[in-house]
Amino acid sequence: MINTPHINQTAEIAETILLPGDPLRAKFIAESFFENAVQFNKVRGALGYTGTVGGKKISVLGTGMGVPSMGIYSHELINVFGVKNLIRIGSCGAIQENIKVYDIIFGMSSSTTSNFGSQFCLPGVYSPAASWELLDKAKKSADKLGIKNVHIGNILCDDAFYSDDSTSVEKWKKMGVLGIEMESAALYMNAARYKANALCILTVSDHLLTNEATTAEERETSFTNMINIALSLA
Ligand code: HPA
């Protein structure tokens, strides 16, 4: 078992891991969807579990919020624990009218306001992107499961949840960005740099242009659909 500053490993970590932001969601997923779940981490409340789904090993870890936190966990999972497939399952705010609350978004690419990429000292603007293999597999799973409200495209990984710039959403919207979250760029850049596969699957938790209302049933269905797509990637 290995120790890092952020993961005090108490059980195996699978090659494929689901990464919700909320550690309690990680616990819920392990308890509700995994067979034989064992906890592998609790340092800083970043709860992590490993189990099986349909006989295949899979892990889940709550990463916390934002680029620095995702940067730390994805770096250690890939470089220290040998994780190969990292699937963020989270929420986002939609910024296109054709997207509804509780639709699902696959982040094909990730624009960002974060400076995380500056460490790679590139001579231009890098485009963080999902693994084509995971994205293709996720789309095929969604089709097979009959999940129709899926959108695929560019998302924004924003450093500020409470931005002082009230004009920014409109600017990202006009460039076709689908929704806003806060972790994808760090995940995609670390996966690219350290040769792993990554994908962000998001449910739309709020709409930044409309005040659309939904039902508890829609919320539950949407979450279950997202988890079922993610579990099919094990
Ligand atoms: N901004 C950033 N992250 C989010 C949002 C948002 O509006 N909604 C859910 N996650």
mmCIF file of N, CA, C and O and ligand atoms in Angstrom, residues 91-93 158 160-161 180-182 205-206 208, ligand 1:
data_model
loop_
_atom_site.group_PDB
_atom_site.id
_atom_site.type_symbol
_atom_site.label_atom_id
_atom_site.label_comp_id
_atom_site.label_asym_id
_atom_site.label_seq_id
_atom_site.Cartn_x
_atom_site.Cartn_y
_atom_site.Cartn_z
ATOM 1 N N SER A 91 -21.463 17.902 -12.104
ATOM 2 C CA SER A 91 -22.577 18.736 -12.532
ATOM 3 C C SER A 91 -22.030 19.974 -13.235
ATOM 4 O O SER A 91 -20.844 20.298 -13.119
ATOM 5 N N CYS A 92 -22.888 20.629 -13.982
ATOM 6 C CA CYS A 92 -22.472 21.866 -14.646
ATOM 7 C C CYS A 92 -23.669 22.783 -14.801
ATOM 8 O O CYS A 92 -24.815 22.361 -14.658
ATOM 9 N N GLY A 93 -23.378 24.051 -15.083
ATOM 10 C CA GLY A 93 -24.420 25.021 -15.415
ATOM 11 C C GLY A 93 -24.459 25.171 -16.928
ATOM 12 O O GLY A 93 -23.425 25.411 -17.551
ATOM 13 N N ASP A 158 -14.077 26.675 -15.338
ATOM 14 C CA ASP A 158 -13.942 28.050 -14.821
ATOM 15 C C ASP A 158 -13.338 28.032 -13.418
ATOM 16 O O ASP A 158 -13.695 27.186 -12.606
ATOM 17 N N ALA A 160 -13.666 30.590 -11.290
ATOM 18 C CA ALA A 160 -14.509 31.362 -10.369
ATOM 19 C C ALA A 160 -15.964 30.918 -10.470
ATOM 20 O O ALA A 160 -16.597 31.095 -11.516
ATOM 21 N N PHE A 161 -16.491 30.329 -9.413
ATOM 22 C CA PHE A 161 -17.921 30.009 -9.390
ATOM 23 C C PHE A 161 -18.715 31.313 -9.289
ATOM 24 O O PHE A 161 -19.709 31.511 -9.972
ATOM 25 N N ILE A 180 -20.735 25.079 -17.950
ATOM 26 C CA ILE A 180 -19.604 25.502 -17.130
ATOM 27 C C ILE A 180 -19.451 24.605 -15.898
ATOM 28 O O ILE A 180 -20.423 24.345 -15.180
ATOM 29 N N GLU A 181 -18.231 24.128 -15.709
ATOM 30 C CA GLU A 181 -17.884 23.390 -14.494
ATOM 31 C C GLU A 181 -16.495 23.843 -14.053
ATOM 32 O O GLU A 181 -16.037 24.902 -14.487
ATOM 33 N N MET A 182 -15.803 23.091 -13.198
ATOM 34 C CA MET A 182 -14.599 23.661 -12.606
ATOM 35 C C MET A 182 -13.391 22.713 -12.499
ATOM 36 O O MET A 182 -12.436 23.027 -11.787
ATOM 37 N N SER A 205 -27.061 20.830 -13.689
ATOM 38 C CA SER A 205 -27.749 21.057 -12.403
ATOM 39 C C SER A 205 -28.470 22.397 -12.383
ATOM 40 O O SER A 205 -29.389 22.601 -11.597
ATOM 41 N N ASP A 206 -28.046 23.304 -13.236
ATOM 42 C CA ASP A 206 -28.715 24.602 -13.306
ATOM 43 C C ASP A 206 -28.491 25.212 -14.684
ATOM 44 O O ASP A 206 -27.575 24.813 -15.398
ATOM 45 N N LEU A 208 -27.829 28.748 -16.683
ATOM 46 C CA LEU A 208 -27.385 30.103 -16.390
ATOM 47 C C LEU A 208 -28.110 31.162 -17.227
ATOM 48 O O LEU A 208 -27.918 32.355 -17.019
HETATM 49 N N1 HPA B 1 -20.495 27.142 -12.631
HETATM 50 C C1 HPA B 1 -19.474 26.351 -12.311
HETATM 51 N N2 HPA B 1 -19.635 25.113 -11.909
HETATM 52 C C2 HPA B 1 -20.880 24.627 -11.798
HETATM 53 C C3 HPA B 1 -21.977 25.404 -12.114
HETATM 54 C C4 HPA B 1 -21.771 26.725 -12.561
HETATM 55 O O1 HPA B 1 -22.711 27.456 -12.849
HETATM 56 N N3 HPA B 1 -23.091 24.645 -11.901
HETATM 57 C C5 HPA B 1 -22.657 23.438 -11.482
HETATM 58 N N4 HPA B 1 -21.321 23.430 -11.419
#
